[in-house]
Each structure stands twice: as structure tokens, then as C-alpha cells.
PDB file of C-alpha atoms in Angstrom:
ATOM      1  CA  UNK A 987     -84.408  25.089 -49.348  1.00 29.00           C
ATOM      2  CA  UNK A 988     -85.067  23.363 -46.023  1.00 33.00           C
ATOM      3  CA  UNK A 989     -86.854  20.053 -45.551  1.00 35.00           C
ATOM      4  CA  UNK A 990     -89.743  21.850 -43.874  1.00 37.00           C
ATOM      5  CA  UNK A 991     -90.139  24.008 -46.978  1.00 39.00           C
ATOM      6  CA  UNK A 992     -90.051  21.070 -49.351  1.00 53.00           C
ATOM      7  CA  UNK A 993     -92.446  18.988 -47.221  1.00 84.00           C
ATOM      8  CA  UNK A 994     -90.737  15.795 -48.298  1.00 95.00           C
ATOM      9  CA  UNK A 995     -91.538  12.566 -46.463  1.00 98.00           C
ATOM     10  CA  UNK A 996     -89.321   9.539 -45.858  1.00 98.00           C
ATOM     11  CA  UNK A 997     -90.612   6.198 -44.625  1.00 98.00           C
ATOM     12  CA  UNK A 998     -88.333   3.610 -43.025  1.00 98.00           C
ATOM     13  CA  UNK A 999     -89.696   0.072 -42.696  1.00 98.00           C
ATOM     14  CA  UNK A1000     -87.828  -2.162 -40.287  1.00 98.00           C
ATOM     15  CA  UNK A1001     -86.931   0.955 -38.321  1.00 98.00           C
ATOM     16  CA  UNK A1002     -86.110  -0.884 -35.091  1.00 96.00           C
ATOM     17  CA  UNK A1003     -83.328  -3.018 -36.598  1.00 95.00           C
ATOM     18  CA  UNK A1004     -79.621  -2.245 -36.652  1.00 95.00           C
ATOM     19  CA  UNK A1005     -79.499  -0.680 -40.105  1.00 96.00           C
ATOM     20  CA  UNK A1006     -83.058   0.652 -40.015  1.00 97.00           C
ATOM     21  CA  UNK A1007     -82.586   2.571 -36.771  1.00 97.00           C
ATOM     22  CA  UNK A1008     -79.316   4.016 -38.064  1.00 97.00           C
ATOM     23  CA  UNK A1009     -81.024   5.143 -41.268  1.00 98.00           C
ATOM     24  CA  UNK A1010     -83.738   6.836 -39.210  1.00 98.00           C
ATOM     25  CA  UNK A1011     -81.131   8.627 -37.111  1.00 97.00           C
ATOM     26  CA  UNK A1012     -79.209   9.753 -40.192  1.00 97.00           C
ATOM     27  CA  UNK A1013     -82.353  11.027 -41.905  1.00 97.00           C
ATOM     28  CA  UNK A1014     -83.415  13.002 -38.860  1.00 96.00           C
ATOM     29  CA  UNK A1015     -79.939  14.407 -38.248  1.00 95.00           C
ATOM     30  CA  UNK A1016     -79.392  15.320 -41.874  1.00 87.00           C
ATOM     31  CA  UNK A1017     -82.611  17.257 -42.331  1.00 88.00           C
ATOM     32  CA  UNK A1018     -83.186  15.579 -45.673  1.00 82.00           C
ATOM     33  CA  UNK A1019     -86.936  15.278 -45.090  1.00 95.00           C
ATOM     34  CA  UNK A1020     -89.605  17.217 -43.238  1.00 94.00           C
ATOM     35  CA  UNK A1021     -91.144  13.990 -41.937  1.00 97.00           C
ATOM     36  CA  UNK A1022     -89.440  10.684 -41.140  1.00 98.00           C
ATOM     37  CA  UNK A1023     -92.031   7.975 -40.595  1.00 98.00           C
ATOM     38  CA  UNK A1024     -91.002   4.721 -38.926  1.00 98.00           C
ATOM     39  CA  UNK A1025     -92.615   1.299 -39.112  1.00 98.00           C
ATOM     40  CA  UNK A1026     -91.524  -2.007 -37.612  1.00 97.00           C
ATOM     41  CA  UNK A1027     -92.937  -5.132 -36.056  1.00 96.00           C
ATOM     42  CA  UNK A1028     -91.828  -4.241 -32.526  1.00 95.00           C
ATOM     43  CA  UNK A1029     -92.843  -0.576 -32.686  1.00 95.00           C
ATOM     44  CA  UNK A1030     -95.976  -0.468 -34.825  1.00 97.00           C
ATOM     45  CA  UNK A1031     -96.960  -4.079 -35.475  1.00 97.00           C
ATOM     46  CA  UNK A1032     -96.041  -4.168 -39.156  1.00 98.00           C
ATOM     47  CA  UNK A1033     -95.032  -7.745 -39.965  1.00 98.00           C
ATOM     48  CA  UNK A1034     -93.723  -8.278 -43.502  1.00 98.00           C
ATOM     49  CA  UNK A1035     -94.968 -11.871 -43.394  1.00 97.00           C
ATOM     50  CA  UNK A1036     -98.530 -10.660 -42.695  1.00 98.00           C
ATOM     51  CA  UNK A1037    -100.107  -8.760 -45.574  1.00 98.00           C
ATOM     52  CA  UNK A1038    -102.941  -7.437 -43.435  1.00 98.00           C
ATOM     53  CA  UNK A1039    -100.547  -5.436 -41.265  1.00 98.00           C
ATOM     54  CA  UNK A1040     -98.761  -4.123 -44.359  1.00 98.00           C
ATOM     55  CA  UNK A1041    -101.978  -2.976 -45.996  1.00 98.00           C
ATOM     56  CA  UNK A1042    -103.190  -1.285 -42.817  1.00 98.00           C
ATOM     57  CA  UNK A1043     -99.886   0.521 -42.348  1.00 98.00           C
ATOM     58  CA  UNK A1044     -99.824   1.730 -45.953  1.00 98.00           C
ATOM     59  CA  UNK A1045    -103.354   3.102 -45.627  1.00 98.00           C
ATOM     60  CA  UNK A1046    -102.437   4.957 -42.444  1.00 98.00           C
ATOM     61  CA  UNK A1047     -99.332   6.485 -44.038  1.00 98.00           C
ATOM     62  CA  UNK A1048    -101.339   7.503 -47.105  1.00 97.00           C
ATOM     63  CA  UNK A1049    -104.083   9.128 -45.056  1.00 97.00           C
ATOM     64  CA  UNK A1050    -101.735  11.020 -42.726  1.00 96.00           C
ATOM     65  CA  UNK A1051     -98.782  11.934 -44.936  1.00 96.00           C
ATOM     66  CA  UNK A1052     -99.936  11.671 -48.536  1.00 96.00           C
ATOM     67  CA  UNK A1053     -97.260  11.166 -51.231  1.00 97.00           C
ATOM     68  CA  UNK A1054     -93.942   9.769 -50.011  1.00 98.00           C
ATOM     69  CA  UNK A1055     -90.524  10.673 -51.415  1.00 98.00           C
ATOM     70  CA  UNK A1056     -88.519   7.782 -49.979  1.00 98.00           C
ATOM     71  CA  UNK A1057     -89.487   4.300 -48.863  1.00 98.00           C
ATOM     72  CA  UNK A1058     -86.481   2.578 -47.309  1.00 98.00           C
ATOM     73  CA  UNK A1059     -87.065  -1.113 -46.604  1.00 98.00           C
ATOM     74  CA  UNK A1060     -84.556  -2.278 -44.001  1.00 98.00           C
ATOM     75  CA  UNK A1061     -86.267  -5.586 -43.244  1.00 97.00           C
ATOM     76  CA  UNK A1062     -84.716  -9.014 -43.728  1.00 96.00           C
ATOM     77  CA  UNK A1063     -82.944 -11.764 -41.867  1.00 94.00           C
ATOM     78  CA  UNK A1064     -80.043 -14.156 -42.239  1.00 93.00           C
ATOM     79  CA  UNK A1065     -80.659 -16.350 -39.218  1.00 92.00           C
ATOM     80  CA  UNK A1066     -84.357 -17.044 -38.736  1.00 92.00           C
ATOM     81  CA  UNK A1067     -85.792 -18.962 -35.823  1.00 88.00           C
ATOM     82  CA  UNK A1068     -82.302 -19.813 -34.634  1.00 88.00           C
ATOM     83  CA  UNK A1069     -81.464 -21.504 -37.941  1.00 89.00           C
ATOM     84  CA  UNK A1070     -78.587 -19.990 -39.882  1.00 89.00           C
ATOM     85  CA  UNK A1071     -77.599 -20.396 -43.534  1.00 93.00           C
ATOM     86  CA  UNK A1072     -76.797 -23.881 -44.816  1.00 95.00           C
ATOM     87  CA  UNK A1073     -73.246 -24.741 -45.734  1.00 92.00           C
ATOM     88  CA  UNK A1074     -74.258 -27.528 -48.116  1.00 95.00           C
ATOM     89  CA  UNK A1075     -77.200 -28.582 -50.258  1.00 95.00           C
ATOM     90  CA  UNK A1076     -77.485 -31.639 -48.033  1.00 96.00           C
ATOM     91  CA  UNK A1077     -78.578 -29.389 -45.182  1.00 96.00           C
ATOM     92  CA  UNK A1078     -81.568 -27.870 -46.977  1.00 96.00           C
ATOM     93  CA  UNK A1079     -84.694 -27.870 -44.839  1.00 96.00           C
ATOM     94  CA  UNK A1080     -87.884 -26.976 -46.742  1.00 97.00           C
ATOM     95  CA  UNK A1081     -89.476 -25.190 -43.789  1.00 96.00           C
ATOM     96  CA  UNK A1082     -86.355 -23.107 -43.173  1.00 96.00           C
ATOM     97  CA  UNK A1083     -86.127 -22.264 -46.875  1.00 97.00           C
ATOM     98  CA  UNK A1084     -89.766 -21.175 -46.884  1.00 97.00           C
ATOM     99  CA  UNK A1085     -89.086 -18.857 -43.949  1.00 97.00           C
ATOM    100  CA  UNK A1086     -86.168 -17.302 -45.831  1.00 97.00           C
ATOM    101  CA  UNK A1087     -88.371 -16.602 -48.839  1.00 98.00           C
ATOM    102  CA  UNK A1088     -91.213 -15.286 -46.674  1.00 98.00           C
ATOM    103  CA  UNK A1089     -88.996 -12.731 -44.948  1.00 98.00           C
ATOM    104  CA  UNK A1090     -86.441 -11.835 -47.623  1.00 98.00           C
ATOM    105  CA  UNK A1091     -88.449 -12.025 -50.851  1.00 98.00           C
ATOM    106  CA  UNK A1092     -92.210 -12.227 -50.345  1.00 98.00           C
ATOM    107  CA  UNK A1093     -92.174  -9.613 -47.589  1.00 98.00           C
ATOM    108  CA  UNK A1094     -90.466  -6.937 -49.710  1.00 98.00           C
ATOM    109  CA  UNK A1095     -92.738  -7.860 -52.630  1.00 98.00           C
ATOM    110  CA  UNK A1096     -95.756  -7.113 -50.450  1.00 98.00           C
ATOM    111  CA  UNK A1097     -94.178  -3.845 -49.350  1.00 98.00           C
ATOM    112  CA  UNK A1098     -93.780  -2.889 -52.994  1.00 98.00           C
ATOM    113  CA  UNK A1099     -97.379  -3.903 -53.657  1.00 98.00           C
ATOM    114  CA  UNK A1100     -98.815  -1.676 -50.939  1.00 98.00           C
ATOM    115  CA  UNK A1101     -96.308   1.167 -50.557  1.00 98.00           C
ATOM    116  CA  UNK A1102     -95.165   1.885 -54.107  1.00 98.00           C
ATOM    117  CA  UNK A1103     -98.546   3.510 -54.933  1.00 98.00           C
ATOM    118  CA  UNK A1104     -97.710   6.076 -52.240  1.00 98.00           C
ATOM    119  CA  UNK A1105     -94.609   7.299 -54.097  1.00 98.00           C
ATOM    120  CA  UNK A1106     -94.892  10.860 -55.338  1.00 98.00           C
ATOM    121  CA  UNK A1107     -95.710  11.074 -59.054  1.00 96.00           C
ATOM    122  CA  UNK A1108     -94.709  14.665 -59.772  1.00 95.00           C
ATOM    123  CA  UNK A1109     -91.077  14.405 -58.674  1.00 97.00           C
ATOM    124  CA  UNK A1110     -88.295  11.891 -58.139  1.00 98.00           C
ATOM    125  CA  UNK A1111     -89.215   9.320 -55.490  1.00 98.00           C
ATOM    126  CA  UNK A1112     -87.243   6.274 -54.329  1.00 98.00           C
ATOM    127  CA  UNK A1113     -88.150   2.813 -53.107  1.00 98.00           C
ATOM    128  CA  UNK A1114     -84.974   1.174 -51.799  1.00 98.00           C
ATOM    129  CA  UNK A1115     -84.793  -2.305 -50.310  1.00 98.00           C
ATOM    130  CA  UNK A1116     -81.871  -4.085 -48.693  1.00 98.00           C
ATOM    131  CA  UNK A1117     -80.564  -6.992 -50.718  1.00 98.00           C
ATOM    132  CA  UNK A1118     -77.148  -8.665 -50.410  1.00 97.00           C
ATOM    133  CA  UNK A1119     -74.214  -9.302 -52.715  1.00 96.00           C
ATOM    134  CA  UNK A1120     -74.595 -13.030 -52.040  1.00 96.00           C
ATOM    135  CA  UNK A1121     -77.897 -12.784 -53.922  1.00 97.00           C
ATOM    136  CA  UNK A1122     -75.938 -12.146 -57.111  1.00 97.00           C
ATOM    137  CA  UNK A1123     -75.945 -15.232 -59.344  1.00 97.00           C
ATOM    138  CA  UNK A1124     -73.054 -13.957 -61.453  1.00 96.00           C
ATOM    139  CA  UNK A1125     -70.901 -13.143 -58.423  1.00 94.00           C
ATOM    140  CA  UNK A1126     -71.417 -16.493 -56.680  1.00 92.00           C
ATOM    141  CA  UNK A1127     -68.057 -18.282 -56.529  1.00 89.00           C
ATOM    142  CA  UNK A1128     -68.199 -19.885 -53.081  1.00 91.00           C
ATOM    143  CA  UNK A1129     -71.528 -21.714 -52.989  1.00 93.00           C
ATOM    144  CA  UNK A1130     -73.345 -22.410 -49.726  1.00 94.00           C
ATOM    145  CA  UNK A1131     -76.080 -20.367 -48.083  1.00 96.00           C
ATOM    146  CA  UNK A1132     -78.528 -21.681 -50.656  1.00 97.00           C
ATOM    147  CA  UNK A1133     -81.809 -20.537 -49.099  1.00 97.00           C
ATOM    148  CA  UNK A1134     -80.606 -17.047 -48.245  1.00 97.00           C
ATOM    149  CA  UNK A1135     -78.865 -16.600 -51.603  1.00 97.00           C
ATOM    150  CA  UNK A1136     -81.938 -17.800 -53.474  1.00 98.00           C
ATOM    151  CA  UNK A1137     -84.294 -15.568 -51.487  1.00 98.00           C
ATOM    152  CA  UNK A1138     -82.162 -12.497 -52.162  1.00 98.00           C
ATOM    153  CA  UNK A1139     -81.831 -13.441 -55.826  1.00 98.00           C
ATOM    154  CA  UNK A1140     -85.637 -13.646 -55.927  1.00 98.00           C
ATOM    155  CA  UNK A1141     -85.801 -10.222 -54.287  1.00 98.00           C
ATOM    156  CA  UNK A1142     -83.535  -8.820 -56.975  1.00 98.00           C
ATOM    157  CA  UNK A1143     -85.867 -10.109 -59.669  1.00 98.00           C
ATOM    158  CA  UNK A1144     -88.842  -8.670 -57.781  1.00 98.00           C
ATOM    159  CA  UNK A1145     -87.124  -5.281 -57.686  1.00 98.00           C
ATOM    160  CA  UNK A1146     -86.214  -5.402 -61.368  1.00 98.00           C
ATOM    161  CA  UNK A1147     -89.701  -6.423 -62.477  1.00 98.00           C
ATOM    162  CA  UNK A1148     -91.479  -4.006 -60.140  1.00 98.00           C
ATOM    163  CA  UNK A1149     -89.341  -1.133 -61.363  1.00 98.00           C
ATOM    164  CA  UNK A1150     -90.586  -1.658 -64.914  1.00 98.00           C
ATOM    165  CA  UNK A1151     -94.239  -1.706 -63.864  1.00 98.00           C
ATOM    166  CA  UNK A1152     -93.987   1.169 -61.374  1.00 98.00           C
ATOM    167  CA  UNK A1153     -92.217   3.298 -63.975  1.00 98.00           C
ATOM    168  CA  UNK A1154     -95.336   3.269 -66.136  1.00 97.00           C
ATOM    169  CA  UNK A1155     -97.400   5.119 -63.533  1.00 97.00           C
ATOM    170  CA  UNK A1156     -94.536   6.889 -61.741  1.00 97.00           C
ATOM    171  CA  UNK A1157     -92.079   7.934 -64.473  1.00 97.00           C
ATOM    172  CA  UNK A1158     -89.709   9.597 -61.998  1.00 98.00           C
ATOM    173  CA  UNK A1159     -89.680   6.699 -59.520  1.00 98.00           C
ATOM    174  CA  UNK A1160     -86.476   4.820 -58.749  1.00 98.00           C
ATOM    175  CA  UNK A1161     -86.782   1.268 -57.396  1.00 98.00           C
ATOM    176  CA  UNK A1162     -83.466  -0.232 -56.319  1.00 98.00           C
ATOM    177  CA  UNK A1163     -81.912  -3.112 -54.391  1.00 98.00           C
ATOM    178  CA  UNK A1164     -79.019  -2.048 -52.158  1.00 98.00           C
ATOM    179  CA  UNK A1165     -76.163  -4.112 -50.744  1.00 98.00           C
ATOM    180  CA  UNK A1166     -75.111  -2.521 -47.428  1.00 97.00           C
ATOM    181  CA  UNK A1167     -71.892  -4.471 -46.999  1.00 94.00           C
ATOM    182  CA  UNK A1168     -71.184  -6.331 -43.772  1.00 92.00           C
ATOM    183  CA  UNK A1169     -72.627  -4.273 -40.945  1.00 93.00           C
ATOM    184  CA  UNK A1170     -72.056  -4.685 -37.226  1.00 84.00           C
ATOM    185  CA  UNK A1171     -75.590  -5.854 -36.360  1.00 78.00           C
ATOM    186  CA  UNK A1172     -77.178  -8.923 -34.823  1.00 67.00           C
ATOM    187  CA  UNK A1173     -77.948 -10.173 -38.326  1.00 63.00           C
ATOM    188  CA  UNK A1174     -74.316 -10.484 -39.379  1.00 58.00           C
ATOM    189  CA  UNK A1175     -72.439 -10.790 -36.069  1.00 56.00           C
ATOM    190  CA  UNK A1176     -71.812 -14.539 -36.457  1.00 63.00           C
ATOM    191  CA  UNK A1177     -70.777 -14.246 -40.078  1.00 60.00           C
ATOM    192  CA  UNK A1178     -68.554 -11.151 -40.246  1.00 54.00           C
ATOM    193  CA  UNK A1179     -65.205 -12.867 -39.904  1.00 60.00           C
ATOM    194  CA  UNK A1180     -62.735 -12.000 -42.678  1.00 60.00           C
ATOM    195  CA  UNK A1181     -64.981  -9.198 -43.933  1.00 63.00           C
ATOM    196  CA  UNK A1182     -64.702  -5.441 -43.719  1.00 84.00           C
ATOM    197  CA  UNK A1183     -67.306  -4.436 -41.160  1.00 90.00           C
ATOM    198  CA  UNK A1184     -69.141  -1.111 -41.058  1.00 92.00           C
ATOM    199  CA  UNK A1185     -70.772   0.472 -38.037  1.00 94.00           C
ATOM    200  CA  UNK A1186     -74.543   0.873 -38.574  1.00 95.00           C
ATOM    201  CA  UNK A1187     -74.189   4.669 -38.625  1.00 96.00           C
ATOM    202  CA  UNK A1188     -71.502   4.420 -41.302  1.00 97.00           C
ATOM    203  CA  UNK A1189     -73.589   1.990 -43.354  1.00 97.00           C
ATOM    204  CA  UNK A1190     -76.612   4.274 -43.108  1.00 97.00           C
ATOM    205  CA  UNK A1191     -74.714   7.306 -44.357  1.00 97.00           C
ATOM    206  CA  UNK A1192     -73.243   5.310 -47.240  1.00 98.00           C
ATOM    207  CA  UNK A1193     -76.610   3.919 -48.278  1.00 98.00           C
ATOM    208  CA  UNK A1194     -78.313   7.298 -48.059  1.00 98.00           C
ATOM    209  CA  UNK A1195     -75.522   8.850 -50.114  1.00 97.00           C
ATOM    210  CA  UNK A1196     -76.341   6.308 -52.831  1.00 98.00           C
ATOM    211  CA  UNK A1197     -80.050   7.108 -52.528  1.00 98.00           C
ATOM    212  CA  UNK A1198     -79.401  10.840 -52.727  1.00 97.00           C
ATOM    213  CA  UNK A1199     -77.438  10.374 -55.946  1.00 97.00           C
ATOM    214  CA  UNK A1200     -80.034   8.318 -57.803  1.00 98.00           C
ATOM    215  CA  UNK A1201     -81.936   9.390 -60.878  1.00 97.00           C
ATOM    216  CA  UNK A1202     -84.768   7.779 -62.821  1.00 97.00           C
ATOM    217  CA  UNK A1203     -82.383   6.120 -65.287  1.00 97.00           C
ATOM    218  CA  UNK A1204     -81.146   3.851 -62.465  1.00 98.00           C
ATOM    219  CA  UNK A1205     -84.478   2.325 -61.577  1.00 98.00           C
ATOM    220  CA  UNK A1206     -84.332  -1.464 -61.405  1.00 98.00           C
ATOM    221  CA  UNK A1207     -80.655  -1.451 -60.404  1.00 98.00           C
ATOM    222  CA  UNK A1208     -78.720  -3.561 -57.888  1.00 98.00           C
ATOM    223  CA  UNK A1209     -76.172  -1.282 -56.228  1.00 98.00           C
ATOM    224  CA  UNK A1210     -73.540  -1.609 -53.529  1.00 98.00           C
ATOM    225  CA  UNK A1211     -73.036   0.804 -50.631  1.00 97.00           C
ATOM    226  CA  UNK A1212     -70.440   2.700 -52.666  1.00 97.00           C
ATOM    227  CA  UNK A1213     -72.790   3.161 -55.620  1.00 97.00           C
ATOM    228  CA  UNK A1214     -71.132   0.526 -57.810  1.00 98.00           C
ATOM    229  CA  UNK A1215     -73.335  -1.768 -59.890  1.00 98.00           C
ATOM    230  CA  UNK A1216     -73.518  -5.429 -58.815  1.00 98.00           C
ATOM    231  CA  UNK A1217     -74.103  -8.017 -61.533  1.00 97.00           C
ATOM    232  CA  UNK A1218     -77.303  -9.997 -61.298  1.00 95.00           C
TER     233      UNK A1218
END
């Protein structure tokens, strides 16, 4: 059955970024969905640190497209306002830490607040958000990057908790945090040394393969680009 026959809708938030734009391209090329809706700060004015823009965007998507089968949140940032991750606790700056939480934790929480009600109720629907392996508390053996790690760890808890609540009204919904690996984008360019690096197109295909293989039993999970489970 073709996407046009199923009428399925995918929504990509952060669609102008490196991973987001690659996900959009992969969705359109793959014919997975009849409609691929894109939102971003530069293209449509959606700012994840401004709830008003999020609410307005969600209302527009609801009114035009109705139930959504996939919400893919590709927002986030490692270096914000020219300030990268700290190497030591002595370098913590409260304003910089607040910006990390605003973009990497509170922003996705607001997206869940306003866009999860749009998920289809009568079939499997996915809300996926980009996290990072460094947000794993159990996997942290190097230290450093305190603000970014903490913000992503907070995001993981937001995903886990939201999945429980959303499952009550949307029993077939799957809410997951995804680690994309190190991707050749502006976000990770300065920090990719000694890591395997994926092209954005490769990362997008890997992430969408994980999404395509999900079922309701996996809601609230933290998964890597290869589908493996990452410890909290």
C-alpha cells in the first residue's frame, strides 16, 4: 500500500538542521508518508524556547493535517551562543547551563506537551526526540560536559515519564529518545575527533530504520542509531 493510500503524516521539527534536513529528505525519498510537514525556527518561526510559537504551530498542524503518525524532534544544541561544553565543574556558568536546559530539555518537553496530543490514537504513532549517549548516567565514565550531559539526562527522564502518561490516552503510541551517534554537522564538528562519524544522510536512514521497527512495547526507551538499548 502506498503512502498516498495510507494518508500517513510525518512531522519533522528542527527540519533546517543537519540531521533534521536529512531526515526530511529520507522521508520524502522513501515514500514512507503521504505528507512530510517541516517546522523550524529559520523556516517557520517555531522556537523551542518560546512556548507561544510551539502552541501556534501545533494548532496549525492539527487544523491542516489532523492526526500525525510520526513526530521527529531534531532540535538541540551542544554549543550555544558560542559557548561549548565545560571540561570541568569549575567552569560551570549558571547562565550557560540554563541555556542548555532550555534548548535540550525544556524545549522537547514543550514539544511533547503540545504535539503529543496530535498523535494518531487508532494506530501505532511515534514521537522520537534526539538525545545523546552522553546523557546516560550509567554510561558516564569520562566526566566533563556537565551542563549538556545533565540536560540530556533530564530529557531522557522527560521522555520516560511522558511515555507513561501518553500511553494512557494513546495505547499504541511510542515515545522514544534516540542517540544518532556522531554526525557530520555543525553541532558536532568541533567534537568529532576520535569518534566514528556518520554523514547526515546515513544517520537519518539509521534513525528512521529504528523508528520503522518500533512497537508499543518499546515506548519510553532510550535507543541508539543501531536499535540497541542505552542504559539510563
